[in-house]
Short mmCIF file of C-alpha atoms and ligand atoms in Angstrom, two decimals:
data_model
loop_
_atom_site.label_atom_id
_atom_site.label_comp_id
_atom_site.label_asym_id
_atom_site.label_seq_id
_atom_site.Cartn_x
_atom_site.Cartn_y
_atom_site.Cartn_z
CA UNK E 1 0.00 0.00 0.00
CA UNK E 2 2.84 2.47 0.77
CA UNK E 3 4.64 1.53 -2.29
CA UNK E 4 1.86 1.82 -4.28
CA UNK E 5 0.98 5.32 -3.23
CA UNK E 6 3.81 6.86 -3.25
CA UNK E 7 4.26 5.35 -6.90
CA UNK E 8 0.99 7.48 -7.71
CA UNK E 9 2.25 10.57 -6.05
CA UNK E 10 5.32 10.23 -8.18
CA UNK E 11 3.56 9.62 -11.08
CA UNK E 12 0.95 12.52 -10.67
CA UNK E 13 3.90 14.81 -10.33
CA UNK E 14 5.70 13.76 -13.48
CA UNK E 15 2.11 14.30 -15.43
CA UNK E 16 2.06 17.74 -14.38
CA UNK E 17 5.86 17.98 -15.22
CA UNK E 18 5.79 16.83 -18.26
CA UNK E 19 2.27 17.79 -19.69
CA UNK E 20 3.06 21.09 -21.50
CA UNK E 21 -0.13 22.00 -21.35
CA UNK E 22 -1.82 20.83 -18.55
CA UNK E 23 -2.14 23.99 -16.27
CA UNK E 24 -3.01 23.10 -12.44
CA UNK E 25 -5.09 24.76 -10.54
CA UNK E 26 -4.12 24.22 -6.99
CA UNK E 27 -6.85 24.64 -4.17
CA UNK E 28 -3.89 26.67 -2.33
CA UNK E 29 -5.69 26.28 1.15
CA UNK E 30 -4.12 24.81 4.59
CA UNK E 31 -5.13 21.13 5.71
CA UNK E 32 -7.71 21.19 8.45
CA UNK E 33 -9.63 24.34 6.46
CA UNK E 34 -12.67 24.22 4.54
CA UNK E 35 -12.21 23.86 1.23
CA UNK E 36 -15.31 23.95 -0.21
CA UNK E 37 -15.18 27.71 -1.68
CA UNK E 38 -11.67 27.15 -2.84
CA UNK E 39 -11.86 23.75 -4.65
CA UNK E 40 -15.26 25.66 -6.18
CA UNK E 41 -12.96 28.59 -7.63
CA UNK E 42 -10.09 26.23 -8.45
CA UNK E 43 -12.68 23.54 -10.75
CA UNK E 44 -14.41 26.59 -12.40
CA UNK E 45 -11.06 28.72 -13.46
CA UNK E 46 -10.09 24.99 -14.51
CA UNK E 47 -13.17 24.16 -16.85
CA UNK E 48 -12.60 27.41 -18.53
CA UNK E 49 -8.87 26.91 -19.11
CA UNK E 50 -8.73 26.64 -23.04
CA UNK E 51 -6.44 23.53 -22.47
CA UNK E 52 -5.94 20.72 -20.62
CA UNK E 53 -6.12 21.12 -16.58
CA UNK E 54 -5.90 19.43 -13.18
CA UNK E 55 -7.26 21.14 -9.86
CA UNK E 56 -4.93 19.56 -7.51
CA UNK E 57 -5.39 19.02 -3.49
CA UNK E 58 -2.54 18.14 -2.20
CA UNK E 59 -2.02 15.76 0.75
CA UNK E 60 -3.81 16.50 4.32
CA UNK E 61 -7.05 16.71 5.86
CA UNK E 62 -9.52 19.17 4.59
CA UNK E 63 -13.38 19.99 5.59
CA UNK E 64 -15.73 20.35 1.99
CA UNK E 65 -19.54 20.92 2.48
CA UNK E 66 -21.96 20.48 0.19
CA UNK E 67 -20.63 21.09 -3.91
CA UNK E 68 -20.99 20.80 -7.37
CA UNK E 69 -18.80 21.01 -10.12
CA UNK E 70 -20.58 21.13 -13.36
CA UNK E 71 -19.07 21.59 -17.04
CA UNK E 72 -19.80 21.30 -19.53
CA UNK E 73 -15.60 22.45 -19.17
CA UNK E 74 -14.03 23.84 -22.38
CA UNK E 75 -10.94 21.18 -22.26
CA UNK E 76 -10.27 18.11 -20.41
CA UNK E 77 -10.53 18.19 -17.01
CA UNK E 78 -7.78 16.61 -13.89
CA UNK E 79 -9.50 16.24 -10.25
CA UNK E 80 -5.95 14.98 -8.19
CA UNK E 81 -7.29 14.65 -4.97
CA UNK E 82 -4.08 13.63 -2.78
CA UNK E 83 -5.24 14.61 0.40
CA UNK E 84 -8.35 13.31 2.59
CA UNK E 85 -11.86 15.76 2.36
CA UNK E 86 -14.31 15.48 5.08
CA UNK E 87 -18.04 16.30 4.68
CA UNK E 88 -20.02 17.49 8.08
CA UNK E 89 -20.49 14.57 10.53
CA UNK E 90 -23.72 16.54 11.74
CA UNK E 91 -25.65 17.38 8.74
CA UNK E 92 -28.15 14.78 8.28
CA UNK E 93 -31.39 17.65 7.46
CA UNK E 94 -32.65 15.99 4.00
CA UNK E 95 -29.73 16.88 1.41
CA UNK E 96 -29.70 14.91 -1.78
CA UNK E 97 -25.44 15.22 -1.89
CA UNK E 98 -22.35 15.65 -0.53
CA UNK E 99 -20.46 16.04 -3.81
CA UNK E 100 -21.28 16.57 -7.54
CA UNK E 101 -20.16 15.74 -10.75
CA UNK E 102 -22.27 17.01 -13.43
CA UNK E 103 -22.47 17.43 -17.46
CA UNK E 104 -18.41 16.98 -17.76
CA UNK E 105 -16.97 15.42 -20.89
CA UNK E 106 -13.38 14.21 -20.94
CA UNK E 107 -13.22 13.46 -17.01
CA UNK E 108 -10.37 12.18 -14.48
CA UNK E 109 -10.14 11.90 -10.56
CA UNK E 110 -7.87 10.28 -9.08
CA UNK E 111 -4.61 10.60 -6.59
CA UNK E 112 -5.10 8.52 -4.27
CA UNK E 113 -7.03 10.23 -1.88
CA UNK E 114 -10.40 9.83 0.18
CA UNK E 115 -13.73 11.17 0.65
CA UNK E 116 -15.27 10.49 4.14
CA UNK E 117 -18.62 10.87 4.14
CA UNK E 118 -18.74 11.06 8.39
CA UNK E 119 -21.61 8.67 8.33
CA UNK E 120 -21.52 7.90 11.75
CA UNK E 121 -24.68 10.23 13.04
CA UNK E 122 -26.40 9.83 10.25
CA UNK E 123 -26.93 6.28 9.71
CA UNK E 124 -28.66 6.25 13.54
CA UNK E 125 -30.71 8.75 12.11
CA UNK E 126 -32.00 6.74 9.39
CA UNK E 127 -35.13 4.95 9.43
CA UNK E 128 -35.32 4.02 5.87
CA UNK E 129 -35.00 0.24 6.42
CA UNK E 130 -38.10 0.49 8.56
CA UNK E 131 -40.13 3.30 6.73
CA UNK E 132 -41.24 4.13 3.06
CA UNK E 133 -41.47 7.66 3.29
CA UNK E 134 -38.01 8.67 5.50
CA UNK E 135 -35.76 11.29 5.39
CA UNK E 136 -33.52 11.58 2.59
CA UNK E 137 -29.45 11.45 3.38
CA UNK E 138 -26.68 12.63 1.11
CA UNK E 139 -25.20 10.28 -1.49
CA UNK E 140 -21.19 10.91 -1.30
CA UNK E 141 -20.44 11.10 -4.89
CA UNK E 142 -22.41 11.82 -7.75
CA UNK E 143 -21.98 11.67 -11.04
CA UNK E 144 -24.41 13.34 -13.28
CA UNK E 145 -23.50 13.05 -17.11
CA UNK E 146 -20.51 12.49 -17.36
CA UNK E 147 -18.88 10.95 -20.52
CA UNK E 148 -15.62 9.79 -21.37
CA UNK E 149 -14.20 9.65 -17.49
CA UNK E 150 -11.88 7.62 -15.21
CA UNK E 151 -12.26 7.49 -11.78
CA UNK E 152 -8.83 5.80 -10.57
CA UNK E 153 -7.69 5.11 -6.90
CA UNK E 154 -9.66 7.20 -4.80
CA UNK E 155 -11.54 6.07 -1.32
CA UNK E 156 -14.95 6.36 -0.57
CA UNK E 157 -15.34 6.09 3.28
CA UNK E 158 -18.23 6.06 5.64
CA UNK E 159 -20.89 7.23 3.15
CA UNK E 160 -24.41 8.26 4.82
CA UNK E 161 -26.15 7.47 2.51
CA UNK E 162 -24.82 5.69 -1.19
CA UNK E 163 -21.03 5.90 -1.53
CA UNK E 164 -21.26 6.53 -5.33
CA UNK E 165 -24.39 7.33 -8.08
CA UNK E 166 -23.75 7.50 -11.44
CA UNK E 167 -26.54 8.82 -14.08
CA UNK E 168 -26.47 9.25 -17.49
CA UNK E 169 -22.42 8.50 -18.33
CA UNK E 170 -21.10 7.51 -21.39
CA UNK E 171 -17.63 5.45 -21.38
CA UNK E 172 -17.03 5.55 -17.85
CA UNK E 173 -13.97 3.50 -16.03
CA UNK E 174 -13.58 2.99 -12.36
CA UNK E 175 -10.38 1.28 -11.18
CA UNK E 176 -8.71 0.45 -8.17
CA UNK E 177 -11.59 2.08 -6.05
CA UNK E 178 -11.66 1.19 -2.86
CA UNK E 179 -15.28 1.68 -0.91
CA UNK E 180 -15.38 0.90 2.96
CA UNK E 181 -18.54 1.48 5.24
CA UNK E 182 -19.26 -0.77 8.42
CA UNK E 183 -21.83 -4.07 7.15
CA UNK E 184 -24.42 -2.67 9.93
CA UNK E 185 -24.79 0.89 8.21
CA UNK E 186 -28.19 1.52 6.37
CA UNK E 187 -28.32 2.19 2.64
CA UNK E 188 -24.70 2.66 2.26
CA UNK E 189 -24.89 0.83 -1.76
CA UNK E 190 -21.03 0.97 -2.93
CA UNK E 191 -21.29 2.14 -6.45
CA UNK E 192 -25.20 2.64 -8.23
CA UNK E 193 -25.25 2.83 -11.89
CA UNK E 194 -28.22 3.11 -14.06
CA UNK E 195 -29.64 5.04 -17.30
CA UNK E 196 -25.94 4.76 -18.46
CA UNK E 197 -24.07 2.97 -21.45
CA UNK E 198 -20.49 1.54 -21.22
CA UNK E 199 -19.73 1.57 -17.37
CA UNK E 200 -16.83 -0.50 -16.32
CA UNK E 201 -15.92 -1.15 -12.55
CA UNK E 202 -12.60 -3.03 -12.25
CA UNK E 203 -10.10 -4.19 -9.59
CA UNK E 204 -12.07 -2.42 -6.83
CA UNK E 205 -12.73 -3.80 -3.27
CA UNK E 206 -16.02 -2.53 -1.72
CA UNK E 207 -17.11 -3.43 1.80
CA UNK E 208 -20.15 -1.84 3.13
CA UNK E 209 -23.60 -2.12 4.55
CA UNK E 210 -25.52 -2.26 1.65
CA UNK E 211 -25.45 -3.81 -2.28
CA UNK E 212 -21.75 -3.66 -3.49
CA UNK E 213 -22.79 -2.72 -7.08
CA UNK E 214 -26.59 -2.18 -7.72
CA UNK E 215 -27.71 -2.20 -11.03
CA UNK E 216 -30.61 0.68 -12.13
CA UNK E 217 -32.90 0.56 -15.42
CA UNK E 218 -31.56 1.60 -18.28
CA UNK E 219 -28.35 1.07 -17.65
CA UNK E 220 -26.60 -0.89 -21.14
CA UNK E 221 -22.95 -2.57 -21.34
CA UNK E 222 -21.89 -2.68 -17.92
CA UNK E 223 -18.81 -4.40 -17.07
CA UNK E 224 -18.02 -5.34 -13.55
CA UNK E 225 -14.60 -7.35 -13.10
CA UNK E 226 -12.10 -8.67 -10.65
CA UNK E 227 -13.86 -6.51 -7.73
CA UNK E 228 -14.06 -8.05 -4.35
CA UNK E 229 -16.95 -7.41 -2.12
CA UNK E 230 -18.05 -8.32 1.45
CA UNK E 231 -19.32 -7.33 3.78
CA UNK E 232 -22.66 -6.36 2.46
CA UNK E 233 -25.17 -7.40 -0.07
CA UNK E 234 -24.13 -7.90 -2.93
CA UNK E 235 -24.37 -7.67 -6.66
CA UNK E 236 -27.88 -6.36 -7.85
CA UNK E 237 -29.54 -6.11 -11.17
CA UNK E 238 -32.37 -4.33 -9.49
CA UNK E 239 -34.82 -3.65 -7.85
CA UNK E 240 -36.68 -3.22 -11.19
CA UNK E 241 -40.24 -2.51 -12.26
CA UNK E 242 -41.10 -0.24 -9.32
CA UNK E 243 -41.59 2.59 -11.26
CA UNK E 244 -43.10 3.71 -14.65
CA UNK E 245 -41.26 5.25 -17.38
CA UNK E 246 -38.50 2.77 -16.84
CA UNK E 247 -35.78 2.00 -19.09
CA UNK E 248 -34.70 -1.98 -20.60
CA UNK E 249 -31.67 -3.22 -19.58
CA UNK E 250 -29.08 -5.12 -21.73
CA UNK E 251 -24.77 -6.22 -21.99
CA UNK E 252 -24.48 -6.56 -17.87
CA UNK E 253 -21.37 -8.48 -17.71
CA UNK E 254 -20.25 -9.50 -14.14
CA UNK E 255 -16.68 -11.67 -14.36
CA UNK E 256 -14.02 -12.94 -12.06
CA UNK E 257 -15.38 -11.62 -8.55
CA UNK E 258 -15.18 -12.41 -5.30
CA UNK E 259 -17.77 -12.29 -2.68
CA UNK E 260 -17.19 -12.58 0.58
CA UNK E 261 -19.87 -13.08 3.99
CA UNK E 262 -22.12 -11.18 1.85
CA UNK E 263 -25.72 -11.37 2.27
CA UNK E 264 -26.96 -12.35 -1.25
CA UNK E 265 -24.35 -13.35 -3.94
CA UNK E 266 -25.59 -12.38 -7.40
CA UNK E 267 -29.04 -11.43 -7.63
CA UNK E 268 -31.97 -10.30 -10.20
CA UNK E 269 -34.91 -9.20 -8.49
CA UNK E 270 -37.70 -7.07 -9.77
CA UNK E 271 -41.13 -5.94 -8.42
CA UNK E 272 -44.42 -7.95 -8.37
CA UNK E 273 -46.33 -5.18 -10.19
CA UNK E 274 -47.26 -3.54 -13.84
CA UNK E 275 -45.75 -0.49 -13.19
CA UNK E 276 -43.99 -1.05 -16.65
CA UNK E 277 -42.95 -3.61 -18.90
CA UNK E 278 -39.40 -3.76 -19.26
CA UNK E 279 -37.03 -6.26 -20.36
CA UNK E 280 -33.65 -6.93 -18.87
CA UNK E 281 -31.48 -8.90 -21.32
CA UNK E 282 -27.77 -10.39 -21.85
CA UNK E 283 -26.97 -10.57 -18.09
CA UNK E 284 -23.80 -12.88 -17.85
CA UNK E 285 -22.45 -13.98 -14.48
CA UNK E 286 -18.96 -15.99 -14.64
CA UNK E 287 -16.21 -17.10 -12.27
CA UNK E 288 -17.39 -16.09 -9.23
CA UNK E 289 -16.18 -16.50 -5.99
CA UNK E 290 -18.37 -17.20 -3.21
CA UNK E 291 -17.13 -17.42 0.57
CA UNK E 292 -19.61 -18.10 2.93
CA UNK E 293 -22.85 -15.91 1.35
CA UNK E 294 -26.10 -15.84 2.44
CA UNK E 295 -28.56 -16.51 -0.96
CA UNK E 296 -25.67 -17.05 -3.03
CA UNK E 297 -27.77 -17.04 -6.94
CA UNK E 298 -30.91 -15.36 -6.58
CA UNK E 299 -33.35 -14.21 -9.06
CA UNK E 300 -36.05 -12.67 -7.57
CA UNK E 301 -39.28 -11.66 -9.38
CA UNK E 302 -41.41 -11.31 -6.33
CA UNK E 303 -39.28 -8.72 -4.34
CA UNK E 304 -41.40 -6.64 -2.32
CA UNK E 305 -39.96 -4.89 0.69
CA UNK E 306 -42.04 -3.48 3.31
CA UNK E 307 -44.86 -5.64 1.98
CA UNK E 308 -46.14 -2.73 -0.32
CA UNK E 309 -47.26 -4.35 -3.10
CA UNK E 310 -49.44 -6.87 -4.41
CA UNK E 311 -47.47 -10.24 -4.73
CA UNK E 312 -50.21 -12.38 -6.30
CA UNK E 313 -49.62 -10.17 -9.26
CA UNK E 314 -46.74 -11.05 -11.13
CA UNK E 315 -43.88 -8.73 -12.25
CA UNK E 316 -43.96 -7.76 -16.16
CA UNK E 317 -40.05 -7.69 -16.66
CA UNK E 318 -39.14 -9.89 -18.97
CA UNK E 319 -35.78 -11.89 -17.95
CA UNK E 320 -33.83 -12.84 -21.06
CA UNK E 321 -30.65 -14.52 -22.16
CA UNK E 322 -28.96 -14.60 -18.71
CA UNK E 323 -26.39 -17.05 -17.57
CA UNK E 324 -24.05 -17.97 -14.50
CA UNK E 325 -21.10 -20.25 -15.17
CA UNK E 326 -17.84 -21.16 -13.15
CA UNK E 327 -19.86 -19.65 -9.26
CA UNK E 328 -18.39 -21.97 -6.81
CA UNK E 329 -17.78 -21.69 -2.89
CA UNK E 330 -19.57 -21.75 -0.06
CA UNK E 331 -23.30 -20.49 0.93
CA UNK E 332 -24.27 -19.10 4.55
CA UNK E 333 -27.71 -21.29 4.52
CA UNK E 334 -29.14 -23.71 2.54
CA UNK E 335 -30.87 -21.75 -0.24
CA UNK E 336 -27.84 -22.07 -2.46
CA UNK E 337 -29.82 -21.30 -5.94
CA UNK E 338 -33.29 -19.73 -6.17
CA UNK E 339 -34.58 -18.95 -9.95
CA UNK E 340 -38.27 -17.56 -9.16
CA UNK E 341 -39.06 -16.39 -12.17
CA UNK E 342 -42.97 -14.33 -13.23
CA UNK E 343 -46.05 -16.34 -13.19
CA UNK E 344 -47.14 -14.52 -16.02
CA UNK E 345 -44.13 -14.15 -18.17
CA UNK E 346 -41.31 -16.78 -17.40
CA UNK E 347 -37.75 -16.12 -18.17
CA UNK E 348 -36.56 -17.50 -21.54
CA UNK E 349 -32.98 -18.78 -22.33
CA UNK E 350 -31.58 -19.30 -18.80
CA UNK E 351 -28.37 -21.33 -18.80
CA UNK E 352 -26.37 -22.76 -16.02
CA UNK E 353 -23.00 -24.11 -15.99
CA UNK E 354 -20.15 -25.41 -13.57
CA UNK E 355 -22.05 -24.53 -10.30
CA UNK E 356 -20.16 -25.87 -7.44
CA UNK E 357 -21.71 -24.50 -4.16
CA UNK E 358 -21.34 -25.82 -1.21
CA UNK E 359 -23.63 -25.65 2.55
CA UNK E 360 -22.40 -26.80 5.66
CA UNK E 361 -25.21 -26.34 8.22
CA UNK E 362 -27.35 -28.86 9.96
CA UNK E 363 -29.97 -27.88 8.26
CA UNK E 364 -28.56 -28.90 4.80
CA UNK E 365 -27.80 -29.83 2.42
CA UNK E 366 -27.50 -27.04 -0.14
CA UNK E 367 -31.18 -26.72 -2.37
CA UNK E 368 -31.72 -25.44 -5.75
CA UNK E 369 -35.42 -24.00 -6.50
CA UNK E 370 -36.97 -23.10 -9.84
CA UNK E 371 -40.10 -21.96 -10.21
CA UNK E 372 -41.41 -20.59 -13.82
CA UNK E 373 -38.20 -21.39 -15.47
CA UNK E 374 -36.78 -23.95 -17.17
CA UNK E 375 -32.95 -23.19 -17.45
CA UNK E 376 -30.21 -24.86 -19.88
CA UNK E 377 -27.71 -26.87 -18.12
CA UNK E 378 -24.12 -27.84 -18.59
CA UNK E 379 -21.63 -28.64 -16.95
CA UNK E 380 -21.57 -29.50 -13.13
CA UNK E 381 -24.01 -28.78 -10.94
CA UNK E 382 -23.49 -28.82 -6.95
CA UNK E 383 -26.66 -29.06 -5.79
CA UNK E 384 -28.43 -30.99 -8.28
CA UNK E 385 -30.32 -28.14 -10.36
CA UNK E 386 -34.28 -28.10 -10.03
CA UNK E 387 -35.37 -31.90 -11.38
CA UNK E 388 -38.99 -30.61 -12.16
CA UNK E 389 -38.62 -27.15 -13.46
CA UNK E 390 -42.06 -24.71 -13.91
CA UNK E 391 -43.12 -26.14 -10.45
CA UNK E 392 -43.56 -23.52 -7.90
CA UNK E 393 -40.67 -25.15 -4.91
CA UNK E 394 -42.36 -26.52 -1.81
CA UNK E 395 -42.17 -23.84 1.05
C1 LIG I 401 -13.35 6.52 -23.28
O1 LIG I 401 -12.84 7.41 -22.31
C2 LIG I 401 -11.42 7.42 -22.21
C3 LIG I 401 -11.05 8.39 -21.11
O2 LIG I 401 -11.27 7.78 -19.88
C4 LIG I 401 -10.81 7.84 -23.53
O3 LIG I 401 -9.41 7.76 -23.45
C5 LIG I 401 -11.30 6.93 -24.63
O4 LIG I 401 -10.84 7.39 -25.87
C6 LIG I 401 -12.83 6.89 -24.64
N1 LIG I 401 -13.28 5.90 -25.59
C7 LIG I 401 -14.12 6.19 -26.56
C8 LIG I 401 -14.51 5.05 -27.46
O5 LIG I 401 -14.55 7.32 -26.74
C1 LIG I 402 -10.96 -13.99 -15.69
O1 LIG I 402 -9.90 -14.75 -15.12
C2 LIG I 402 -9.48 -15.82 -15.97
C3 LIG I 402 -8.53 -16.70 -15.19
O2 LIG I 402 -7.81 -15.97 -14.26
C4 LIG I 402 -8.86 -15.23 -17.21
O3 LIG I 402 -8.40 -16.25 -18.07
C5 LIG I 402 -9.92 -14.40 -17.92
O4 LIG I 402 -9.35 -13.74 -19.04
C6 LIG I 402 -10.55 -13.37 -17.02
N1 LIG I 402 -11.70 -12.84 -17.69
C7 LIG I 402 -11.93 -11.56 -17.83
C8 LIG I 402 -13.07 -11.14 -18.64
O5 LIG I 402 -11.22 -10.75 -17.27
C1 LIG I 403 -20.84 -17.31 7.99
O1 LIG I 403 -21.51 -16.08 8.19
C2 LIG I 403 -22.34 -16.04 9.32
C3 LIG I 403 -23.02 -14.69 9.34
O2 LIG I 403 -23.78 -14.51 8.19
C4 LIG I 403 -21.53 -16.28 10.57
O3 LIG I 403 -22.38 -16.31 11.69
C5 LIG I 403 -20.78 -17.60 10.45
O4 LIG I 403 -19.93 -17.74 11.55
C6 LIG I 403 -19.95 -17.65 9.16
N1 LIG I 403 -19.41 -18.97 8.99
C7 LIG I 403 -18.16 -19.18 8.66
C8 LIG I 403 -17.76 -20.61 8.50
O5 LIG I 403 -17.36 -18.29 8.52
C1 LIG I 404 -31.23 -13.44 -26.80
O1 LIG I 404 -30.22 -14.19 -27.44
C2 LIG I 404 -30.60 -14.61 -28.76
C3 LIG I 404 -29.57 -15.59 -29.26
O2 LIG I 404 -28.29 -15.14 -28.94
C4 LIG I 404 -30.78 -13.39 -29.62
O3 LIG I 404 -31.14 -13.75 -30.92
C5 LIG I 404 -31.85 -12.50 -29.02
O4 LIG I 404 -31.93 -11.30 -29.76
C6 LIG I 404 -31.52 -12.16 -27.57
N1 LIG I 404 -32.67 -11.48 -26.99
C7 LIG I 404 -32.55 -10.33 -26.35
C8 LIG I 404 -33.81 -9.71 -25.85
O5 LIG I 404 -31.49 -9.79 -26.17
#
């Protein structure tokens, strides 16, 4: 870890050095200030530079409220955040954000630093997991249309509410992200994309309290590889179909993960309602990593939290052309696969392949359950896939 960052440090400073053109804008305030003003003025002298530009702050601890840096920026823009910002422990009154990136074309952050999101007072305050209609708490990072972008070894820590939201990008790369939140804080998802095309989330690790990556409608060619997650809940395509006006989604690709004491593994799961008629398509799961997860391959057409909807009625997204292949480890209870698929519109071209998972409780052994679904197999499977497919399992 030391060797690593002070690699980056060095190899910030020889991009500056050697960039002719790449003018930096240095926040130019003392660690333990508040930077908020001052990173403002920095980012918007930067996104009018004609040229290239980076808006550096340095190393040290800094206090940033509430911001947003919007473009669109007449050149490429350089965030290097080296040092460590730190949003208000206390303010948990309803905001939407901590920080914003918005409308900003030709995008990096990165250097290595962290934003803590001082979560602490604010996830007591929450009552989300109990109520519909609660108070709304400020996602960490945001990023609102932004195209062409790399977000490279930065730290999201103790987020209050989502550690990362990402809307409408275009050819968008995170790497080496690291996202850390205790597994008993509420609603703290690790990165949420949706209504987005070409995302790709690699070598990250993500530990937090709730999904590690959650998947939104109308998000298209998503690729999410080699990240490690756990604690948590980990990897959604969903919660779909609770709204109208939703968006399909198509080209998730989810590859070479590891989850660890996770509750949930992989996971589809949409509403039981007609809110709209979506389809979710091309969702590939393969080599994954499973150590000791609760619900380890879960597809979920009936999810209804808080009992607010009608669950006799079935969900109208259509599940198509998904697959899991190489997902072997261990599960956390005896539920190892669950397909539950509509009553009204069953999932077509399901395949299965090389499933190897394993349950060690007295309760056991390890069950697979299908119901509306009859997938493809090949392969292995550990345990023995649903003999009688398009039979609702015995409860
Ligand atoms: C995607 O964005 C990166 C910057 O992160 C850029 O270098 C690359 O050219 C973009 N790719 C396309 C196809 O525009
Ligand atoms: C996943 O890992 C395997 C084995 O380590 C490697 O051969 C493969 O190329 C990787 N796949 C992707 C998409 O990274
Ligand atoms: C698995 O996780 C559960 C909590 O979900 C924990 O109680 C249990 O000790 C873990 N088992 C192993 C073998 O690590
Ligand atoms: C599903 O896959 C088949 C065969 O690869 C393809 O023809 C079809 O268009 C796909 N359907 C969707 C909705 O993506």
């Amino acid at each position: 870890m030391g060797v690593h960052f002070g690699v980056s440090v060095f190899f910030v400073f020889c991009l500056v050095g050697l960039s002719a053109n790449a003018k930096v804008f240095n926040i130019g305030s003392p660690p333990g200030s508040d930077i908020t003003k001052a990173l403002l003025k920095a980012f918007t002298e930067a996104c009018q530079a004609p040229t290239k530009s980076t808006v550096m702050i340095p190393k040290g601890e800094y206090k940033l409220g509430e911001i947003e840096m919007t473009g669109p920026c007449k050149a490429p823009i350089r965030i290097a955040l080296q040092g460590t910002v730190k949003a208000d422990g206390n303010l948990i009154n309803g905001k939407e954000k901590w920080v914003a990136f918005r409308n900003i074309d030709g995008f990096k952050l990165n250097g290595g630093g962290v934003f803590d999101g001082e979560g602490n007072n604010a996830w007591r305050s929450n009552n989300c997991h109990k109520t519909f209609n609660c108070k709304k708490l400020p996602i960490s990072i945001r990023f609102d249309f932004v195209t062409n972008a790399k977000i490279r070894g930065i730290t999201s820590l103790d987020a209050k509410h989502f550690h990362i939201n990402v809307i409408g990008a275009k050819n968008m790369t995170f790497e080496d992200v690291k996202i850390v939140a205790p597994a008993e804080s509420p609603n703290t998802d690790g990165i949420h994309v949706g209504r987005s095309d070409g995302i790709r989330i690699i070598n990250s690790f993500i530990s937090t309290g709730d999904d590690c990556v959650s998947v939104g409608d109308g998000m298209k060619n998503l690729l999410v590889e080699r990240v490690t997650c756990g604690p948590g809940h980990g990897i959604s395509i969903g919660s779909l179909g609770r709204y109208s006006h939703e968006e399909d989604v198509s080209g998730i690709k989810i590859v070479n993960c590891t989850l660890q004491e996770t509750d949930n593994g992989i996971r589809i799961k949409t509403w039981p309602s007609a809110a709209c008629s979506t389809t979710a398509s091309d969702i590939h799961f393969q080599n994954i990593i499973l150590k000791n997860v609760t619900n380890p391959i879960l597809i979920d057409q009936e999810y209804c939290p808080w009992n607010q909807c009608n669950k006799q009625k079935s969900s109208t997204i259509k599940l198509v052309n998904i697959s899991f292949k190489n997902i072997r480890g261990t599960s956390g209870n005896k539920d190892a696969v669950k397909l539950l698929c509509a009553k009204g519109l069953p999932c077509t071209n399901v395949e299965l392949g090389d499933i190897n998972i394993k349950y060690n409780g007295a309760d056991g052994p390890a069950t697979f359950q299908c119901a509306n679904v009859s997938p493809k197999l090949m392969g292995t499977q550990t345990p023995k896939a649903c003999s009688s497919p398009l039979t609702k399992p015995a409860k």
